[in-house]
Amino acid sequence: MKLSRPSPLSLAICLVMSQQVAAEEAANRKVFTLDKVTVAATLSEESLQDVPNSVSVLSNEDISRISATDIKDMVRYETGVSVGSEGGQGSRFGLKGFNIRGIDENRVKIMVDGVDLADSFTPSGSPYQRSGRNYIDIDAMKQVEILKGPASSLYGSDALGGAVAFTTKDPSDYLASQGNDTAISLKGLYTSVDEGFAETLTLANRTGNMESMLVYTHRDAHERENFDKNLVGGSGDDRTKPDPVDYDSDNLLVKLQYQLNEQHRLGLVVEDFESYTETDVQSKLSGSYSDYYVGNDTVSRQRVGIFHEWQADNALFDNLRWDINQQTSKSDQDTHHVYRGARRVKAYEQEEESFSFTAAFDKTAGLHQLTYGLNYEEVDTTNATDTLYRDSPTSNTYERYIPLVQSQSVGLFLQDQITLLDGKLQLIPGLRYDKFEAQASLDNQFEPEAAISREMTDHDSDKFTFRLGTVYKLTDVYSVFGNYSQGFKSPEEIDLYYGSYRDYSGYGLGVYLGLPNPELEPEESDSFEVGFRANASKGSLQISAFYNKYDNFIDSTILDPEYQGVTYYQVSQQVNIEKVTIKGVELQGSLWLDEVIGAPLGTALQASIAYADGENDSTDAPLDSIAPLKAVFGLSYDAPSNTWGSTLNWTLVAAKEQSDLADEDDVTTAGYGALDLTVYYNLNDKLAIQGGIFNLTNKKYTDWEDVRGLSASTSYLDRYTQPGRNFSVSATYSF
């Protein structure tokens, strides 16, 4: 596939970690971290210094100024949060989900405007099935909030380890506060690391009581570079260069909002995201096995939603907002290859179609600020694989790896923010009830072996989760906070219903039987966090410690080889077996150096550090999903005139030692330090130019999340190295 190559509009920046505090003598200063506002933490607007747990908030400006093009770039300078690649740099299947304090994949809830993104579907042992969670374009987002630790009392299932809440842009983000108005914005971005181009067009208008907005982004790129010294080309397992990739995507966000009167507001939102990736998978080639291997993968998500906001001020509630959303998420992966001399296509499809309804109420009564409501969601999951032989059509097969599954979930929640001692003390208790049901349907495309079909029964589970948070203000500057929260996660369809029957008798082995397990219990967690905050005119500081216990983790186990009177070579099944403990400490702070040491006005220092330790209590083994200690230090300057600024970020990551691994034969990673320099310049109130140079010292290093689980004897580890020195350039023109 030949991709278009539009020209970039200009030069890009990255002022990462812009955590700044407004000072009387410098009105332009951006806010420090603790002065940012979060909604996701309590379902109401609160400053970060007033919430009882750790939350990271990234604005559109934060994301843009680090030239982020995806969710991995977006959290580049976040500690305690990471995103890995499925197979390293330049791999076919791209990014995995978020890892928050050692809990990852579908155990972290990801939402866009409160609507859940589809779960990943990645069964072990199949190189053709890798349905991920990368269904968004970050240029359509105005804010991202990352809740660290269980959040099920607010968000229900899947928020076992935390939640990532994306909020899309609104017309009011571009328009004057009142009156008829029109705004147009054009943005262009170039990234050298993948020869990528991105162009974003934004249109916003207010005419009378109607506001409208359109945001369209197109991206195209090649494979993402890794470290470019001593790379090996060619094919097979010894290849360390990234596989050649052509990528392009289109994302459209449309919003209409109408103010009926002072009390009522209606809105419509449409999202349409689609990406296409063609990969020449040369690393999979081998002379005797396959001499042609190409992947054509399409990922798409469409959402249509409506909402109604009502400022009622009645006895039951002050405000009500309800939303209805219909969403379809689909992953199509076609693998064209020569398999043992036969030309074959494996066409894999995973689709989730969901309908959701949410209603949220709030009521202020004296010392109490109540938030309550309900969530309802229906999800239909389809999973299928066509295997097509070009030279032998009679050998073609069509099969599902799970049956057709329909699930329903309902959640009821109540939270009270109680203010005491003249505002010095805040207590936040919360309670939620969730019920989850799943029904499996066998059709003529899903005819599993009798041993498997006997396990295809319905599933239901429910759970109450509780939370109690508190913030106590010692003075106007210093405060302490604490939080206890419970989490839970309903079993996934892949755990409930994935079954496999693999006959390897012809290879001197036997039949491998993988059984579904609809009797699984939900995974559960208990989380404790305490912390101290200081927020003053010269800077801010937050120190927190957490202790998390997780029970009933679902994992595969080997059963007795005799099942239902038949002896197999191996029988496996997903069961509730693991107990996990994760504990750690995090620190983040900012200083205005002009206030502290007399540096030029607008000079600031930011720092953040995260350390965690985890153990599988069932085996007394270390937890591999724990990231090594990470620290980020940023020295920034923002001119008082607000015309230009620069940031130098130094990222330090400790080694992942053999003693930290569950399997001593797995790969380890060395510690490293990487420098990034970003600059921005506002030529006038219409044109903004940004640019950045990353890995300034051309350091060779590997991210732990990319290689976790690989054997130390892997011959192609250099394939997983991060890029050497690279740059980005962009410009935004608004009128």
mmCIF file of N, CA and C in Angstrom, residues 11 41 438 448 485 635 696 732:
data_model
loop_
_atom_site.group_PDB
_atom_site.id
_atom_site.type_symbol
_atom_site.label_atom_id
_atom_site.label_comp_id
_atom_site.label_asym_id
_atom_site.label_seq_id
_atom_site.Cartn_x
_atom_site.Cartn_y
_atom_site.Cartn_z
ATOM 1 N N LEU A 11 7.062 23.272 12.944
ATOM 2 C CA LEU A 11 7.962 22.825 14.001
ATOM 3 C C LEU A 11 7.282 22.440 15.308
ATOM 4 N N ALA A 41 -11.927 11.791 39.670
ATOM 5 C CA ALA A 41 -11.599 11.300 41.007
ATOM 6 C C ALA A 41 -12.811 11.207 41.915
ATOM 7 N N ALA A 438 -23.545 -13.085 31.654
ATOM 8 C CA ALA A 438 -23.085 -13.409 30.295
ATOM 9 C C ALA A 438 -23.775 -14.682 29.830
ATOM 10 N N PRO A 448 -17.746 -26.791 18.965
ATOM 11 C CA PRO A 448 -16.578 -27.283 19.693
ATOM 12 C C PRO A 448 -16.685 -28.763 20.006
ATOM 13 N N SER A 485 -10.045 1.831 49.297
ATOM 14 C CA SER A 485 -10.983 1.547 48.215
ATOM 15 C C SER A 485 -10.911 0.089 47.818
ATOM 16 N N LEU A 635 13.591 20.736 33.943
ATOM 17 C CA LEU A 635 13.971 22.135 34.146
ATOM 18 C C LEU A 635 13.359 22.936 32.999
ATOM 19 N N LEU A 696 18.440 12.861 23.539
ATOM 20 C CA LEU A 696 19.418 13.843 23.075
ATOM 21 C C LEU A 696 20.834 13.271 23.001
ATOM 22 N N THR A 732 0.696 25.100 14.775
ATOM 23 C CA THR A 732 -0.757 25.247 14.854
ATOM 24 C C THR A 732 -1.115 26.678 14.476
#
